[in-house]
Short mmCIF file of C-alpha atoms (C1' of nucleotides) in Angstrom, two decimals:
data_model
loop_
_atom_site.label_atom_id
_atom_site.label_comp_id
_atom_site.label_asym_id
_atom_site.label_seq_id
_atom_site.Cartn_x
_atom_site.Cartn_y
_atom_site.Cartn_z
CA MET U 1 -17.06 -31.45 28.21
CA THR U 2 -19.32 -29.72 29.35
CA VAL U 3 -18.43 -30.61 32.91
CA SER U 4 -16.83 -28.36 34.81
CA LYS U 5 -12.98 -30.15 36.44
CA THR U 6 -13.88 -29.14 39.63
CA VAL U 7 -17.79 -31.18 39.56
CA GLU U 8 -16.29 -34.15 37.86
CA LYS U 9 -14.84 -37.04 41.25
CA ALA U 10 -12.27 -39.15 40.72
CA GLY U 11 -14.21 -42.62 39.74
CA ASP U 12 -16.36 -41.57 36.98
CA ALA U 13 -15.55 -40.08 34.17
CA LYS U 14 -13.25 -42.35 33.06
CA GLY U 15 -12.55 -40.88 29.91
CA ARG U 16 -9.15 -42.61 28.74
CA LYS U 17 -8.37 -42.66 25.15
CA GLU U 18 -5.77 -44.46 23.26
CA ALA U 19 -2.93 -41.92 23.81
CA PRO U 20 -1.74 -41.53 27.60
CA GLU U 21 -3.85 -38.65 27.98
CA VAL U 22 -6.49 -38.07 31.28
CA GLN U 23 -9.36 -36.44 31.60
CA GLY U 24 -11.18 -35.82 35.39
CA GLU U 25 -10.06 -37.61 37.82
CA ALA U 26 -7.47 -35.21 40.49
CA LEU U 27 -4.08 -35.91 40.35
CA GLN U 28 -2.08 -37.93 41.83
CA LEU U 29 1.28 -36.06 43.75
CA GLY U 30 3.29 -38.82 44.93
CA GLU U 31 6.95 -38.39 46.22
CA LEU U 32 5.61 -34.04 46.31
CA SER U 33 3.36 -34.64 49.29
CA GLU U 34 6.60 -36.23 51.23
CA GLN U 35 8.90 -33.15 50.10
CA LEU U 36 8.72 -30.42 52.63
CA GLY U 37 9.64 -27.57 50.90
CA TYR U 38 6.49 -28.44 49.17
CA VAL U 39 4.35 -28.70 52.17
CA LEU U 40 6.16 -25.94 53.71
CA LYS U 41 5.64 -23.71 51.22
CA ARG U 42 1.30 -24.69 51.14
CA ALA U 43 1.30 -24.58 54.57
CA GLN U 44 2.81 -21.35 55.33
CA LEU U 45 0.98 -19.10 52.57
CA LYS U 46 -2.36 -20.87 53.87
CA VAL U 47 -1.04 -19.20 57.61
CA PHE U 48 -0.72 -16.32 55.78
CA GLU U 49 -3.64 -15.99 53.73
CA ASN U 50 -5.54 -16.64 57.29
CA PHE U 51 -4.07 -13.70 59.21
CA LEU U 52 -4.60 -10.86 56.68
CA ARG U 53 -8.61 -11.99 56.70
CA CYS U 54 -7.67 -11.57 60.80
CA MET U 55 -6.16 -8.82 60.27
CA ALA U 56 -8.04 -7.74 57.42
CA SER U 57 -9.79 -4.08 60.12
CA LEU U 58 -6.81 -3.66 61.18
CA GLN U 59 -4.85 -3.55 57.55
CA LEU U 60 -1.85 -5.36 59.07
CA THR U 61 -0.27 -8.05 56.12
CA PRO U 62 2.02 -10.40 58.92
CA ALA U 63 5.67 -8.11 58.10
CA GLN U 64 3.82 -4.82 59.76
CA PHE U 65 2.65 -7.02 62.68
CA SER U 66 6.21 -8.43 62.80
CA VAL U 67 7.68 -4.22 63.11
CA LEU U 68 5.12 -3.63 65.49
CA LEU U 69 6.19 -6.18 67.57
CA LEU U 70 9.22 -6.40 67.06
CA VAL U 71 9.83 -1.98 68.19
CA ASP U 72 7.26 -2.92 70.37
CA LYS U 73 9.61 -5.57 72.76
CA ASN U 74 12.77 -3.29 71.88
CA PRO U 75 12.73 0.36 72.33
CA GLY U 76 15.56 2.27 71.41
CA ARG U 77 16.54 0.98 68.35
CA ASN U 78 17.33 1.95 64.70
CA GLN U 79 16.30 0.81 61.16
CA THR U 80 19.05 -1.19 60.56
CA GLU U 81 18.98 -3.36 63.80
CA ILE U 82 14.96 -3.43 63.83
CA ALA U 83 15.56 -4.90 59.79
CA SER U 84 18.12 -6.72 59.83
CA THR U 85 16.83 -9.04 62.38
CA LEU U 86 13.29 -9.45 60.82
CA GLY U 87 15.50 -10.45 57.77
CA ILE U 88 14.87 -6.92 56.41
CA LEU U 89 16.67 -5.12 54.03
CA ARG U 90 17.66 -1.82 54.53
CA PRO U 91 17.08 -0.49 51.03
CA ASN U 92 13.75 -2.08 51.69
CA PHE U 93 12.78 -1.30 55.23
CA VAL U 94 12.39 2.48 54.30
CA ALA U 95 8.64 2.49 52.48
CA MET U 96 7.65 0.26 55.03
CA LEU U 97 8.40 2.33 57.92
CA ASP U 98 7.18 5.04 55.42
CA ASN U 99 4.05 3.05 55.82
CA LEU U 100 3.42 3.25 58.69
CA GLU U 101 4.84 6.26 59.78
CA SER U 102 1.84 7.68 57.92
CA ARG U 103 -0.57 5.44 59.20
CA ASP U 104 0.37 7.36 62.58
CA LEU U 105 1.56 3.90 63.67
CA CYS U 106 5.47 4.61 64.30
CA THR U 107 7.80 7.36 64.08
CA ARG U 108 11.84 7.65 62.89
CA ILE U 109 13.51 9.81 65.89
CA ARG U 110 17.16 10.84 64.56
CA SER U 111 19.39 9.95 67.59
CA THR U 112 21.35 12.51 69.03
CA ASN U 113 24.59 10.50 69.53
CA ASP U 114 24.17 9.38 66.23
CA ARG U 115 22.77 11.82 64.17
CA ARG U 116 23.19 9.61 61.01
CA SER U 117 20.57 6.91 62.50
CA HIS U 118 16.57 6.79 63.25
CA ILE U 119 15.17 5.24 67.04
CA LEU U 120 12.33 4.36 66.06
CA VAL U 121 9.11 4.58 68.35
CA LEU U 122 5.50 2.93 68.39
CA THR U 123 3.30 6.11 69.00
CA ASP U 124 -0.32 5.75 70.90
CA LYS U 125 -1.37 4.59 68.47
CA GLY U 126 0.67 2.34 67.68
CA LYS U 127 0.88 1.04 70.84
CA ALA U 128 -3.39 0.37 70.71
CA VAL U 129 -3.52 -1.56 67.25
CA LEU U 130 -0.38 -3.47 68.86
CA THR U 131 -2.20 -4.03 71.68
CA ARG U 132 -5.43 -5.11 69.21
CA ALA U 133 -3.60 -7.08 66.93
CA LYS U 134 -2.18 -9.49 69.49
CA LYS U 135 -5.71 -10.39 70.79
CA LEU U 136 -6.68 -10.79 66.72
CA VAL U 137 -4.17 -12.65 66.46
CA ALA U 138 -4.79 -14.78 69.72
CA THR U 139 -8.38 -15.32 68.97
CA LYS U 140 -8.90 -15.35 65.61
CA HIS U 141 -5.78 -16.86 63.94
CA GLU U 142 -3.35 -18.95 66.45
CA SER U 143 -6.57 -20.52 68.14
CA ARG U 144 -7.87 -21.83 65.07
CA LEU U 145 -3.92 -23.96 65.08
CA ASN U 146 -5.01 -25.37 67.97
CA ASP U 147 -7.86 -26.41 67.18
CA LEU U 148 -6.59 -28.16 63.75
CA LEU U 149 -3.92 -29.27 65.61
CA GLY U 150 -3.72 -29.81 69.82
CA GLN U 151 -1.62 -27.28 71.63
CA ALA U 152 0.72 -30.13 72.22
CA ASN U 153 1.74 -30.80 68.18
CA ARG U 154 0.98 -26.32 67.78
CA GLU U 155 4.30 -26.57 70.34
CA ALA U 156 6.27 -28.77 68.80
CA LEU U 157 5.62 -27.67 65.71
CA ILE U 158 6.83 -24.74 66.24
CA VAL U 159 10.17 -26.25 67.82
CA MET U 160 10.43 -27.67 64.59
CA LEU U 161 10.43 -25.24 62.48
CA SER U 162 12.77 -23.29 64.81
CA LYS U 163 15.01 -25.17 64.96
CA ILE U 164 15.13 -25.67 61.07
CA ALA U 165 14.70 -21.34 60.53
CA ASN U 166 18.01 -21.94 62.68
CA GLU U 167 20.15 -24.42 62.50
CA PHE U 168 19.44 -25.85 58.86
CA MET E 1 31.20 1.64 66.69
CA THR E 2 34.16 0.37 64.70
CA VAL E 3 33.36 -3.12 65.84
CA SER E 4 30.88 -5.18 63.52
CA LYS E 5 26.78 -5.44 64.75
CA THR E 6 27.54 -9.26 64.01
CA VAL E 7 30.78 -9.96 66.51
CA GLU E 8 29.24 -7.71 69.09
CA LYS E 9 27.88 -10.24 72.31
CA ALA E 10 25.25 -9.69 74.14
CA GLY E 11 26.88 -9.06 77.28
CA ASP E 12 29.59 -7.02 76.11
CA ALA E 13 29.63 -2.76 75.46
CA LYS E 14 26.74 -1.94 77.05
CA GLY E 15 26.66 0.95 75.82
CA ARG E 16 23.05 2.54 77.02
CA LYS E 17 23.00 6.04 77.00
CA GLU E 18 20.21 9.09 78.37
CA ALA E 19 17.61 8.37 75.55
CA PRO E 20 16.49 4.91 75.48
CA GLU E 21 18.71 4.06 72.88
CA VAL E 22 20.15 1.15 73.16
CA GLN E 23 23.01 -0.68 71.28
CA GLY E 24 24.91 -4.11 70.72
CA GLU E 25 22.82 -6.64 72.43
CA ALA E 26 20.93 -9.06 70.56
CA LEU E 27 16.94 -7.89 69.61
CA GLN E 28 14.40 -9.92 71.85
CA LEU E 29 12.37 -11.40 69.54
CA GLY E 30 9.84 -11.27 71.98
CA GLU E 31 6.12 -13.49 70.96
CA LEU E 32 8.03 -13.21 67.83
CA SER E 33 8.90 -16.39 68.02
CA GLU E 34 6.09 -17.86 69.08
CA GLN E 35 3.97 -16.27 65.91
CA LEU E 36 3.37 -19.40 63.48
CA GLY E 37 4.08 -17.87 60.61
CA TYR E 38 6.92 -15.94 61.34
CA VAL E 39 8.76 -18.97 62.25
CA LEU E 40 6.47 -21.25 59.75
CA LYS E 41 8.16 -18.58 57.06
CA ARG E 42 12.33 -18.01 57.89
CA ALA E 43 12.18 -21.74 57.41
CA GLN E 44 10.64 -21.61 54.94
CA LEU E 45 13.12 -19.92 53.30
CA LYS E 46 16.39 -21.81 55.56
CA VAL E 47 14.36 -25.09 53.43
CA PHE E 48 14.55 -23.44 49.36
CA GLU E 49 17.79 -21.86 50.17
CA ASN E 50 19.42 -25.69 51.00
CA PHE E 51 17.51 -27.10 48.59
CA LEU E 52 18.68 -24.53 45.84
CA ARG E 53 22.85 -25.74 46.83
CA CYS E 54 21.61 -28.69 46.71
CA MET E 55 20.60 -28.64 42.68
CA ALA E 56 22.49 -26.39 41.53
CA SER E 57 24.46 -28.64 39.73
CA LEU E 58 21.14 -29.51 38.01
CA GLN E 59 19.93 -26.10 38.26
CA LEU E 60 16.46 -26.83 39.17
CA THR E 61 14.36 -24.14 41.57
CA PRO E 62 12.06 -26.01 44.13
CA ALA E 63 9.42 -24.94 41.42
CA GLN E 64 10.38 -26.98 38.71
CA PHE E 65 11.17 -30.18 40.53
CA SER E 66 7.67 -30.06 41.52
CA VAL E 67 6.56 -29.81 38.14
CA LEU E 68 8.74 -32.69 36.36
CA LEU E 69 7.98 -35.21 39.77
CA LEU E 70 4.60 -34.10 38.91
CA VAL E 71 4.48 -34.94 35.12
CA ASP E 72 6.26 -38.24 35.71
CA LYS E 73 3.13 -39.09 38.35
CA ASN E 74 0.74 -37.16 35.96
CA PRO E 75 1.67 -39.19 32.38
CA GLY E 76 -1.19 -37.24 29.69
CA ARG E 77 -2.38 -34.64 31.83
CA ASN E 78 -2.52 -30.50 30.11
CA GLN E 79 -0.71 -28.08 31.50
CA THR E 80 -4.18 -26.20 32.95
CA GLU E 81 -3.82 -29.27 35.57
CA ILE E 82 -0.68 -29.67 35.98
CA ALA E 83 -0.95 -26.35 36.75
CA SER E 84 -3.05 -25.77 38.83
CA THR E 85 -2.37 -29.14 41.40
CA LEU E 86 0.76 -26.89 41.89
CA GLY E 87 -0.99 -23.37 42.40
CA ILE E 88 0.83 -21.72 39.44
CA LEU E 89 -1.90 -19.73 37.75
CA ARG E 90 -2.06 -20.53 33.82
CA PRO E 91 -0.57 -17.26 32.73
CA ASN E 92 2.59 -17.36 34.32
CA PHE E 93 3.40 -21.30 34.02
CA VAL E 94 3.89 -20.68 29.82
CA ALA E 95 7.35 -19.44 31.33
CA MET E 96 7.91 -21.29 32.86
CA LEU E 97 7.38 -24.51 30.63
CA ASP E 98 9.20 -22.61 28.32
CA ASN E 99 12.23 -22.60 30.32
CA LEU E 100 11.99 -26.49 30.89
CA GLU E 101 11.20 -27.03 27.66
CA SER E 102 14.08 -25.30 26.42
CA ARG E 103 16.30 -27.14 28.46
CA ASP E 104 14.89 -30.27 26.67
CA LEU E 105 13.38 -31.37 29.83
CA CYS E 106 9.94 -31.61 28.71
CA THR E 107 7.18 -31.33 26.02
CA ARG E 108 4.61 -30.15 25.37
CA ILE E 109 1.78 -32.66 22.64
CA ARG E 110 -1.29 -30.87 21.18
CA SER E 111 -3.44 -32.87 21.72
CA THR E 112 -5.34 -35.09 18.99
CA ASN E 113 -8.73 -34.78 21.33
CA ASP E 114 -8.33 -31.51 21.85
CA ARG E 115 -6.37 -29.15 20.04
CA ARG E 116 -6.51 -26.73 22.87
CA SER E 117 -4.36 -28.32 25.16
CA HIS E 118 -1.62 -29.46 25.27
CA ILE E 119 -0.30 -32.39 26.92
CA LEU E 120 3.13 -32.83 28.99
CA VAL E 121 4.99 -35.54 28.70
CA LEU E 122 8.89 -35.40 29.89
CA THR E 123 11.24 -36.01 27.72
CA ASP E 124 14.24 -38.98 28.10
CA LYS E 125 16.43 -36.22 29.16
CA GLY E 126 14.12 -34.91 31.48
CA LYS E 127 13.27 -38.64 32.77
CA ALA E 128 17.18 -38.62 33.76
CA VAL E 129 17.19 -35.08 34.99
CA LEU E 130 14.87 -36.07 37.69
CA THR E 131 15.97 -39.62 38.30
CA ARG E 132 19.44 -37.19 39.23
CA ALA E 133 17.15 -34.55 41.36
CA LYS E 134 15.43 -37.14 43.50
CA LYS E 135 18.97 -38.93 44.76
CA LEU E 136 20.51 -35.30 45.27
CA VAL E 137 17.10 -34.38 47.33
CA ALA E 138 17.42 -37.94 49.38
CA THR E 139 20.43 -37.87 49.72
CA LYS E 140 22.00 -34.13 50.67
CA HIS E 141 18.61 -32.35 50.66
CA GLU E 142 16.03 -34.46 53.17
CA SER E 143 18.53 -36.40 55.03
CA ARG E 144 19.94 -33.17 56.51
CA LEU E 145 16.57 -32.81 58.07
CA ASN E 146 16.49 -35.90 59.67
CA ASP E 147 19.99 -35.68 61.58
CA LEU E 148 18.58 -33.10 62.61
CA LEU E 149 15.02 -33.84 63.98
CA GLY E 150 15.16 -36.94 63.75
CA GLN E 151 12.67 -39.05 61.18
CA ALA E 152 9.93 -40.02 63.80
CA ASN E 153 9.95 -36.00 64.43
CA ARG E 154 10.67 -34.77 60.51
CA GLU E 155 7.29 -37.26 59.63
CA ALA E 156 5.40 -35.88 62.15
CA LEU E 157 6.37 -32.40 60.32
CA ILE E 158 4.96 -33.14 57.74
CA VAL E 159 2.20 -34.53 58.72
CA MET E 160 1.49 -31.30 60.70
CA LEU E 161 2.24 -28.79 58.08
CA SER E 162 -0.07 -30.99 54.78
CA LYS E 163 -3.20 -30.75 57.75
CA ILE E 164 -1.87 -27.21 57.59
CA ALA E 165 -1.95 -26.63 54.08
CA ASN E 166 -4.83 -28.58 53.35
CA GLU E 167 -7.83 -27.61 56.14
CA PHE E 168 -6.42 -24.25 57.58
"C1'" DT M 1 37.22 5.33 55.83
"C1'" DA M 2 33.16 2.96 57.41
"C1'" DT M 3 28.05 3.56 58.70
"C1'" DT M 4 23.40 5.11 58.36
"C1'" DG M 5 18.95 6.26 56.27
"C1'" DT M 6 17.76 6.52 51.01
"C1'" DT M 7 17.16 6.54 46.59
"C1'" DA M 8 16.82 4.14 41.41
"C1'" DT M 9 16.62 -0.32 39.85
"C1'" DA M 10 16.40 -4.71 38.03
"C1'" DC M 11 14.62 -9.84 39.29
"C1'" DT M 12 11.87 -12.28 40.63
"C1'" DC M 13 6.42 -14.09 41.69
"C1'" DT M 14 2.01 -13.75 41.61
"C1'" DA M 15 -2.22 -11.55 39.96
"C1'" DT M 16 -5.46 -9.72 35.79
"C1'" DA M 17 -7.79 -8.81 31.39
"C1'" DA M 18 -7.58 -10.20 27.23
"C1'" DC M 19 -6.66 -12.26 22.61
"C1'" DT M 20 -6.10 -16.94 19.82
"C1'" DA M 21 -7.49 -20.78 18.12
"C1'" DT M 22 -10.19 -25.07 19.39
"C1'" DA M 23 -14.36 -26.96 21.01
"C1'" DT Q 1 -20.61 -19.80 24.44
"C1'" DA Q 2 -16.73 -21.56 26.80
"C1'" DT Q 3 -12.38 -22.97 27.54
"C1'" DA Q 4 -6.77 -23.99 26.65
"C1'" DG Q 5 -2.55 -21.35 26.06
"C1'" DT Q 6 -0.82 -17.47 25.53
"C1'" DT Q 7 0.39 -12.66 25.60
"C1'" DA Q 8 0.65 -7.77 27.86
"C1'" DT Q 9 0.93 -5.82 32.24
"C1'" DA Q 10 0.66 -4.18 36.58
"C1'" DG Q 11 2.01 -5.59 42.15
"C1'" DA Q 12 4.45 -7.88 45.81
"C1'" DG Q 13 8.78 -8.73 47.30
"C1'" DT Q 14 13.38 -8.65 47.58
"C1'" DA Q 15 18.51 -7.66 45.43
"C1'" DT Q 16 22.58 -4.76 44.58
"C1'" DA Q 17 25.33 0.33 43.79
"C1'" DA Q 18 25.37 4.35 45.21
"C1'" DC Q 19 24.91 8.88 46.59
"C1'" DA Q 20 24.31 12.51 51.12
"C1'" DA Q 21 24.86 12.77 55.59
"C1'" DT Q 22 27.22 11.72 59.57
"C1'" DA Q 23 30.52 9.03 61.89
#
DNA sequence: TATTGTTATACTCTATAACTATA
DNA sequence: TATAGTTATAGAGTATAACAATA
């Protein structure tokens, strides 16, 4: 009982008792390892974790990166359009934009056509940060995926996940 | 402006103004659709959503289902072991077990070896519910994945996601 | 009347510190 | 002293209602 759980290996310390109590061996995942939802969630957490590490120098979350990418690709759009495309609810998008704007990465511009809406644009700093972020993602993040899965498999994976996201 | 956003199609309503303001057309996802993290997250949300719909009659979340599966597959284990295997922190596991126990799906048994720990076991009702849950998942949930991707692709997907979850 | 951005709010998840009872 | 379960708590993420300004 003085050996920590992480040190114990399957095979040693067969400490079974009369009751159905077991110790030491790694647990059997069983059908769990075949459950799409389970493995999908675990993979997503790992990928986000790695993304955050790669982006530590720029302090960008996956959600923030997606906003910068989308605003850059779609100039002249308002908050509602950007948010809804990303699956972010408008109320929750406000604090997110406050953050990006306070860091001078993005600006809200009151539309002249419709004075209710805010057109979103990246600042020069925002564009520069996005460029650096893309490089970090490509060299540190996505490249590891290629190393792990291979280029062809990585592309097949994206295709399948997109299909699930769009058609499931 | 009276037409709702979801009704507008790319191609009509080319309402461009002098400023870089656009309306109506669907936004360009651009590189976002190639970002693993983005598509992974969207797919995961869709899969969980579908899981919840399929399990509505049993009122089981993906996390609860994973607990029942793991406890059933690993009799005689305690809370810490089950929780940590699932990536659930021990404090957060307490309320989850309170829920399952209050629904008579799972029981905490004070261990005779180590009176600090609670051995987890499924009740008869818990086993019955798990059996029904597995059937629902197989017939309503996983089967749709096969229809969408094909059996071979679905298996390849699980393998790749497991690899990411374990080695990334 | 409807829509944009916003505030307020609530509920779930996740994360950490600290307590108790046992070891 | 260390560990198992627990409590309290705080922070993200996500959800809905409602308000002011504008259409």
